[in-house]
Amino acid sequence: MRRREFIALLGSAVTVWPLAAWAQQAKKVPRIGVLWHAASAEEEDAYLSVVTKAFSDLGYVDGKSIQLEHHFPAEQPDRFRAFARDMVERRVDAILAVTSLGAKEAKQATNTIPVVFVLDADPVGHGLVESLARPGGNVTGLSLMSNDVSGKRVALFRELVPNLSRMAIMVDPRDPAAPRIQGGYERAAQALSVSTKPFGITTPDEIEPAFAAISQSGFDGVALAAPILFNERRRIGAAALAHKLPTVSLIGEMVPHGLLLSYGQDFPDFFRRAVGLMDKILKGAKPNDLPVEQPTRFKLVINQKVAKALGLTIPPSLAIGADEIIE
């Protein structure tokens, strides 16, 4: 090899090596937009901490090997839409959408950025995916199957509240999941000869008057049919206790705040599994190749303190079968 050619080759190698090393060091940190539903991190703490830990357990370090960008729409449809569009415009690498509304807005905002939804009662019916086995686009996640266990939830409620003959159903008309959950309650109650009536809630200030009206109308209990009422769990629990109304939910994390019981999916487990799906996507999987996952376990949570305050006795069969009893 001629001396001039050797020097040129050596020079090019020296030039290429630093560029390759720099490129390796400057490896892009994936940015995940998280679209919650409440107004702040504090209101979402029960599940935000689960998400953070789930990423950590998989080896991600927030701010170093991954960037989690949390958005809190405070249940406002226009803010869901604005946040979804903003994340798409800023080209996040993936979107974790907690609720049906968030997933819907994310899907409308992009057909290329992967979207993982966490809590949806009917992802096919809501148009998020083509089928559970084959999502058919850029969206996948987990199905709550809420209606499928409404019958057992109402049966457990009646077992704990033997005089249950009239049940109010508290809904948020803005929640796309509410009609299906309400319908599940109505069918389950009818099968047990329990009459029902819906009461709509759209603002926190309507909660106390609604419970007052339910109590004055002689209802024996209340079923919560909108997952987004979770944000107001403390106010709902306080009103339920103040009016001595047994209240049931599908969300276990609401029970400590004054509800009587819950029966439903393990919500923290749903968030952990959603992070697992996101991990697969970050490692190269396509949402269309990841079937929508379904519940693997259901849990029964009973608040013994509330039962005592309402003069109710927990039957031994429920006490034995409960996953958690709050003293």
Short mmCIF file of C-alpha atoms in Angstrom, two decimals:
data_model
loop_
_atom_site.label_atom_id
_atom_site.label_comp_id
_atom_site.label_asym_id
_atom_site.label_seq_id
_atom_site.Cartn_x
_atom_site.Cartn_y
_atom_site.Cartn_z
CA MET A 1 0.00 0.00 0.00
CA ARG A 2 1.32 3.43 -0.87
CA ARG A 3 2.21 5.74 2.00
CA ARG A 4 -0.31 8.40 0.89
CA GLU A 5 -3.16 5.83 0.67
CA PHE A 6 -2.27 4.39 4.07
CA ILE A 7 -2.37 7.82 5.71
CA ALA A 8 -5.72 8.59 4.05
CA LEU A 9 -7.17 5.27 5.23
CA LEU A 10 -5.88 5.84 8.75
CA GLY A 11 -7.35 9.32 8.78
CA SER A 12 -10.78 8.09 7.70
CA ALA A 13 -10.74 5.42 10.40
CA VAL A 14 -9.88 8.00 13.04
CA THR A 15 -12.75 10.15 11.79
CA VAL A 16 -15.33 7.34 11.72
CA TRP A 17 -14.51 5.94 15.17
CA PRO A 18 -15.31 9.12 17.14
CA LEU A 19 -18.55 9.55 15.18
CA ALA A 20 -19.60 5.98 15.95
CA ALA A 21 -18.65 6.38 19.59
CA TRP A 22 -20.54 9.68 19.82
CA ALA A 23 -23.62 8.15 18.21
CA GLN A 24 -23.55 5.30 20.71
CA GLN A 25 -23.20 7.70 23.63
CA ALA A 26 -25.98 9.94 22.30
CA LYS A 27 -28.49 7.11 22.11
CA LYS A 28 -31.97 8.54 22.17
CA VAL A 29 -33.88 8.32 25.43
CA PRO A 30 -37.47 7.23 24.66
CA ARG A 31 -40.14 9.70 25.71
CA ILE A 32 -43.45 8.28 26.93
CA GLY A 33 -46.44 10.59 27.16
CA VAL A 34 -48.73 9.47 29.99
CA LEU A 35 -52.29 10.76 29.67
CA TRP A 36 -53.97 10.45 33.05
CA HIS A 37 -57.49 11.61 33.89
CA ALA A 38 -57.33 13.53 37.18
CA ALA A 39 -56.06 17.05 37.77
CA SER A 40 -52.73 16.38 39.46
CA ALA A 41 -50.07 13.86 40.37
CA GLU A 42 -51.39 13.85 43.93
CA GLU A 43 -54.85 12.73 42.80
CA GLU A 44 -53.27 9.99 40.69
CA ASP A 45 -50.76 8.89 43.30
CA ALA A 46 -52.41 5.50 43.92
CA TYR A 47 -51.56 4.43 40.36
CA LEU A 48 -48.82 6.87 39.30
CA SER A 49 -46.54 5.30 41.88
CA VAL A 50 -47.37 1.86 40.45
CA VAL A 51 -46.44 3.01 36.93
CA THR A 52 -43.16 4.53 38.11
CA LYS A 53 -42.20 1.40 40.02
CA ALA A 54 -43.20 -0.90 37.15
CA PHE A 55 -40.83 0.90 34.78
CA SER A 56 -38.12 0.83 37.45
CA ASP A 57 -38.60 -2.92 37.97
CA LEU A 58 -37.99 -3.40 34.25
CA GLY A 59 -34.68 -1.54 34.48
CA TYR A 60 -35.76 1.92 33.31
CA VAL A 61 -34.55 5.02 35.14
CA ASP A 62 -36.86 7.98 34.69
CA GLY A 63 -34.89 10.93 33.37
CA LYS A 64 -31.98 8.76 32.24
CA SER A 65 -33.00 5.68 30.25
CA ILE A 66 -36.60 6.82 29.79
CA GLN A 67 -38.50 10.09 30.03
CA LEU A 68 -42.02 9.90 31.47
CA GLU A 69 -44.07 12.98 30.60
CA HIS A 70 -47.22 13.06 32.74
CA HIS A 71 -50.32 15.01 31.69
CA PHE A 72 -53.37 15.64 33.89
CA PRO A 73 -56.54 16.66 32.00
CA ALA A 74 -58.78 16.98 35.09
CA GLU A 75 -61.58 15.05 33.35
CA GLN A 76 -62.03 17.81 30.78
CA PRO A 77 -62.66 16.38 27.28
CA ASP A 78 -61.06 19.38 25.57
CA ARG A 79 -57.91 18.95 27.67
CA PHE A 80 -57.71 15.24 26.78
CA ARG A 81 -57.80 16.30 23.13
CA ALA A 82 -55.28 19.10 23.58
CA PHE A 83 -52.80 16.94 25.47
CA ALA A 84 -53.08 14.12 22.93
CA ARG A 85 -52.44 16.48 20.03
CA ASP A 86 -49.56 18.14 21.86
CA MET A 87 -47.85 14.80 22.49
CA VAL A 88 -48.19 13.90 18.83
CA GLU A 89 -46.83 17.26 17.70
CA ARG A 90 -43.84 16.84 20.00
CA ARG A 91 -43.32 13.34 18.60
CA VAL A 92 -43.22 11.29 21.76
CA ASP A 93 -42.18 7.70 21.16
CA ALA A 94 -45.33 6.18 22.67
CA ILE A 95 -48.45 7.15 24.61
CA LEU A 96 -49.81 5.48 27.74
CA ALA A 97 -53.51 6.43 27.93
CA VAL A 98 -55.18 5.54 31.22
CA THR A 99 -58.88 5.83 30.33
CA SER A 100 -61.21 5.24 27.41
CA LEU A 101 -61.47 8.95 26.65
CA GLY A 102 -57.72 9.42 26.69
CA ALA A 103 -57.20 6.43 24.41
CA LYS A 104 -59.88 7.67 22.02
CA GLU A 105 -58.27 11.11 21.72
CA ALA A 106 -54.80 9.60 21.28
CA LYS A 107 -56.06 7.29 18.54
CA GLN A 108 -57.69 10.21 16.74
CA ALA A 109 -54.53 12.28 17.05
CA THR A 110 -52.19 9.67 15.51
CA ASN A 111 -52.21 6.43 13.57
CA THR A 112 -48.46 5.88 13.80
CA ILE A 113 -47.31 6.54 17.38
CA PRO A 114 -47.96 3.42 19.53
CA VAL A 115 -50.73 3.83 22.11
CA VAL A 116 -51.29 1.56 25.11
CA PHE A 117 -54.56 1.99 27.01
CA VAL A 118 -54.91 0.77 30.59
CA LEU A 119 -58.58 0.80 31.59
CA ASP A 120 -61.31 0.24 29.01
CA ALA A 121 -64.49 -1.75 29.46
CA ASP A 122 -65.06 -2.47 25.77
CA PRO A 123 -62.13 -1.54 23.49
CA VAL A 124 -63.78 -3.13 20.44
CA GLY A 125 -67.12 -1.39 21.03
CA HIS A 126 -65.35 1.90 21.65
CA GLY A 127 -63.49 1.60 18.35
CA LEU A 128 -60.02 1.44 19.86
CA VAL A 129 -59.17 -1.92 18.27
CA GLU A 130 -60.62 -4.19 15.60
CA SER A 131 -60.56 -7.23 17.87
CA LEU A 132 -58.93 -8.30 21.10
CA ALA A 133 -56.72 -10.88 19.36
CA ARG A 134 -55.75 -8.61 16.46
CA PRO A 135 -55.89 -4.91 17.41
CA GLY A 136 -55.35 -3.91 13.79
CA GLY A 137 -53.53 -0.59 14.20
CA ASN A 138 -51.28 1.41 16.48
CA VAL A 139 -53.32 0.80 19.65
CA THR A 140 -53.38 -2.05 22.17
CA GLY A 141 -53.88 -2.40 25.90
CA LEU A 142 -56.08 -4.08 28.49
CA SER A 143 -59.81 -4.79 28.60
CA LEU A 144 -61.63 -4.41 31.90
CA MET A 145 -64.54 -6.69 30.98
CA SER A 146 -66.46 -4.67 33.60
CA ASN A 147 -69.91 -5.81 32.57
CA ASP A 148 -68.99 -9.46 32.80
CA VAL A 149 -68.69 -9.32 36.58
CA SER A 150 -71.49 -6.87 37.38
CA GLY A 151 -73.76 -9.78 38.28
CA LYS A 152 -71.39 -11.10 40.90
CA ARG A 153 -70.70 -7.60 42.22
CA VAL A 154 -74.40 -6.91 42.80
CA ALA A 155 -74.89 -10.39 44.28
CA LEU A 156 -72.07 -9.74 46.77
CA PHE A 157 -73.53 -6.34 47.55
CA ARG A 158 -76.91 -7.84 48.31
CA GLU A 159 -75.35 -10.56 50.43
CA LEU A 160 -73.79 -7.89 52.59
CA VAL A 161 -76.88 -5.64 52.45
CA PRO A 162 -79.78 -8.13 52.86
CA ASN A 163 -82.49 -5.46 52.60
CA LEU A 164 -81.27 -4.21 49.22
CA SER A 165 -84.39 -3.75 47.10
CA ARG A 166 -83.76 -0.31 45.53
CA MET A 167 -80.32 0.60 44.24
CA ALA A 168 -79.23 3.98 42.94
CA ILE A 169 -76.62 4.00 40.18
CA MET A 170 -74.31 7.01 40.21
CA VAL A 171 -72.95 7.87 36.77
CA ASP A 172 -70.99 10.58 35.01
CA PRO A 173 -72.77 11.08 31.66
CA ARG A 174 -69.53 12.33 30.11
CA ASP A 175 -67.73 9.04 30.73
CA PRO A 176 -67.87 6.80 27.62
CA ALA A 177 -67.58 3.71 29.83
CA ALA A 178 -70.50 4.68 32.09
CA PRO A 179 -73.42 3.47 29.91
CA ARG A 180 -72.06 -0.05 29.64
CA ILE A 181 -71.25 -0.31 33.34
CA GLN A 182 -74.66 1.13 34.20
CA GLY A 183 -76.31 -1.38 31.88
CA GLY A 184 -74.45 -4.22 33.56
CA TYR A 185 -75.68 -3.07 36.95
CA GLU A 186 -79.25 -2.75 35.72
CA ARG A 187 -79.35 -6.23 34.24
CA ALA A 188 -77.74 -7.76 37.32
CA ALA A 189 -80.13 -5.96 39.67
CA GLN A 190 -83.17 -6.97 37.62
CA ALA A 191 -82.15 -10.61 37.87
CA LEU A 192 -82.23 -10.24 41.67
CA SER A 193 -85.52 -8.29 41.67
CA VAL A 194 -83.73 -5.11 42.71
CA SER A 195 -85.01 -1.90 41.14
CA THR A 196 -82.55 0.77 39.96
CA LYS A 197 -82.43 4.45 39.06
CA PRO A 198 -79.49 6.43 37.65
CA PHE A 199 -78.26 9.68 39.20
CA GLY A 200 -75.95 11.80 37.05
CA ILE A 201 -72.87 13.53 38.46
CA THR A 202 -70.81 15.96 36.39
CA THR A 203 -69.10 18.10 39.05
CA PRO A 204 -67.74 17.36 42.55
CA ASP A 205 -70.24 19.79 44.08
CA GLU A 206 -73.09 17.57 42.89
CA ILE A 207 -71.97 14.57 44.92
CA GLU A 208 -73.35 15.55 48.32
CA PRO A 209 -76.76 16.70 46.95
CA ALA A 210 -77.00 13.46 44.96
CA PHE A 211 -76.42 11.30 48.03
CA ALA A 212 -78.93 13.43 49.95
CA ALA A 213 -81.52 12.90 47.22
CA ILE A 214 -80.80 9.17 47.08
CA SER A 215 -81.22 8.88 50.84
CA GLN A 216 -84.41 10.94 50.91
CA SER A 217 -85.86 8.80 48.11
CA GLY A 218 -85.47 5.67 50.21
CA PHE A 219 -82.80 3.81 48.26
CA ASP A 220 -81.00 1.00 50.09
CA GLY A 221 -77.62 1.37 48.44
CA VAL A 222 -75.54 3.04 45.75
CA ALA A 223 -73.52 1.53 42.91
CA LEU A 224 -70.83 3.64 41.26
CA ALA A 225 -70.92 3.20 37.50
CA ALA A 226 -68.19 5.56 36.33
CA PRO A 227 -64.50 4.79 36.96
CA ILE A 228 -63.66 8.50 36.79
CA LEU A 229 -65.59 9.01 40.04
CA PHE A 230 -62.41 7.54 41.52
CA ASN A 231 -60.99 11.06 41.58
CA GLU A 232 -63.65 12.09 44.09
CA ARG A 233 -63.35 8.98 46.24
CA ARG A 234 -62.88 10.91 49.48
CA ARG A 235 -65.89 13.13 48.88
CA ILE A 236 -68.01 10.16 47.78
CA GLY A 237 -67.00 8.12 50.82
CA ALA A 238 -67.74 10.99 53.18
CA ALA A 239 -71.18 11.57 51.63
CA ALA A 240 -71.99 7.85 51.69
CA LEU A 241 -71.17 7.63 55.39
CA ALA A 242 -72.97 10.88 56.22
CA HIS A 243 -76.17 9.57 54.66
CA LYS A 244 -75.63 6.00 55.87
CA LEU A 245 -75.78 4.59 52.37
CA PRO A 246 -73.92 1.34 51.56
CA THR A 247 -71.92 2.00 48.40
CA VAL A 248 -70.25 -0.44 46.03
CA SER A 249 -67.63 0.10 43.36
CA LEU A 250 -65.53 -1.95 40.98
CA ILE A 251 -62.35 -0.20 42.20
CA GLY A 252 -60.74 -1.58 45.34
CA GLU A 253 -58.69 1.56 45.97
CA MET A 254 -61.90 3.50 46.65
CA VAL A 255 -63.07 1.33 49.53
CA PRO A 256 -60.80 2.71 52.30
CA HIS A 257 -62.38 6.14 51.87
CA GLY A 258 -65.88 5.18 53.07
CA LEU A 259 -67.30 2.68 50.62
CA LEU A 260 -68.68 -0.63 51.85
CA LEU A 261 -67.13 -2.96 49.29
CA SER A 262 -65.76 -3.44 45.83
CA TYR A 263 -65.45 -6.37 43.50
CA GLY A 264 -63.57 -6.08 40.28
CA GLN A 265 -60.30 -6.16 38.46
CA ASP A 266 -56.99 -5.68 40.22
CA PHE A 267 -56.30 -2.15 38.97
CA PRO A 268 -52.67 -1.88 40.13
CA ASP A 269 -52.01 -5.13 38.26
CA PHE A 270 -53.52 -3.55 35.12
CA PHE A 271 -51.06 -0.66 35.32
CA ARG A 272 -48.12 -3.02 35.79
CA ARG A 273 -49.20 -5.09 32.79
CA ALA A 274 -49.70 -1.96 30.68
CA VAL A 275 -46.11 -0.97 31.43
CA GLY A 276 -45.11 -4.49 30.38
CA LEU A 277 -46.79 -3.93 27.01
CA MET A 278 -45.03 -0.59 26.68
CA ASP A 279 -41.70 -2.29 27.39
CA LYS A 280 -42.31 -4.71 24.52
CA ILE A 281 -43.10 -1.82 22.20
CA LEU A 282 -39.95 0.05 23.19
CA LYS A 283 -38.01 -3.11 22.35
CA GLY A 284 -39.47 -3.26 18.85
CA ALA A 285 -42.87 -4.95 19.07
CA LYS A 286 -45.80 -3.49 17.12
CA PRO A 287 -49.15 -2.82 18.85
CA ASN A 288 -50.90 -4.84 16.15
CA ASP A 289 -48.87 -7.89 17.21
CA LEU A 290 -49.80 -7.51 20.89
CA PRO A 291 -53.31 -8.85 21.66
CA VAL A 292 -55.45 -6.87 24.08
CA GLU A 293 -55.02 -8.46 27.48
CA GLN A 294 -57.90 -9.36 29.80
CA PRO A 295 -58.20 -9.67 33.58
CA THR A 296 -56.32 -12.52 35.20
CA ARG A 297 -57.74 -12.02 38.68
CA PHE A 298 -60.57 -10.23 40.47
CA LYS A 299 -60.49 -9.05 44.04
CA LEU A 300 -63.08 -8.48 46.75
CA VAL A 301 -62.39 -5.67 49.23
CA ILE A 302 -64.67 -5.05 52.23
CA ASN A 303 -64.57 -2.16 54.68
CA GLN A 304 -65.40 -3.64 58.08
CA LYS A 305 -65.40 -0.23 59.75
CA VAL A 306 -68.08 1.01 57.36
CA ALA A 307 -70.08 -2.19 57.81
CA LYS A 308 -70.15 -1.61 61.57
CA ALA A 309 -71.13 2.04 61.13
CA LEU A 310 -74.07 0.93 58.95
CA GLY A 311 -75.08 -1.85 61.35
CA LEU A 312 -74.20 -4.59 58.89
CA THR A 313 -72.61 -7.95 59.65
CA ILE A 314 -70.11 -9.46 57.25
CA PRO A 315 -71.19 -13.04 56.51
CA PRO A 316 -68.45 -15.63 57.18
CA SER A 317 -68.50 -16.68 53.52
CA LEU A 318 -67.63 -13.13 52.42
CA ALA A 319 -65.02 -12.71 55.15
CA ILE A 320 -63.25 -15.90 54.05
CA GLY A 321 -63.42 -15.05 50.36
CA ALA A 322 -62.32 -11.41 50.66
CA ASP A 323 -58.92 -10.47 49.34
CA GLU A 324 -58.76 -7.58 51.77
CA ILE A 325 -60.79 -6.54 54.79
CA ILE A 326 -60.24 -3.00 55.98
CA GLU A 327 -60.43 -2.84 59.76
#
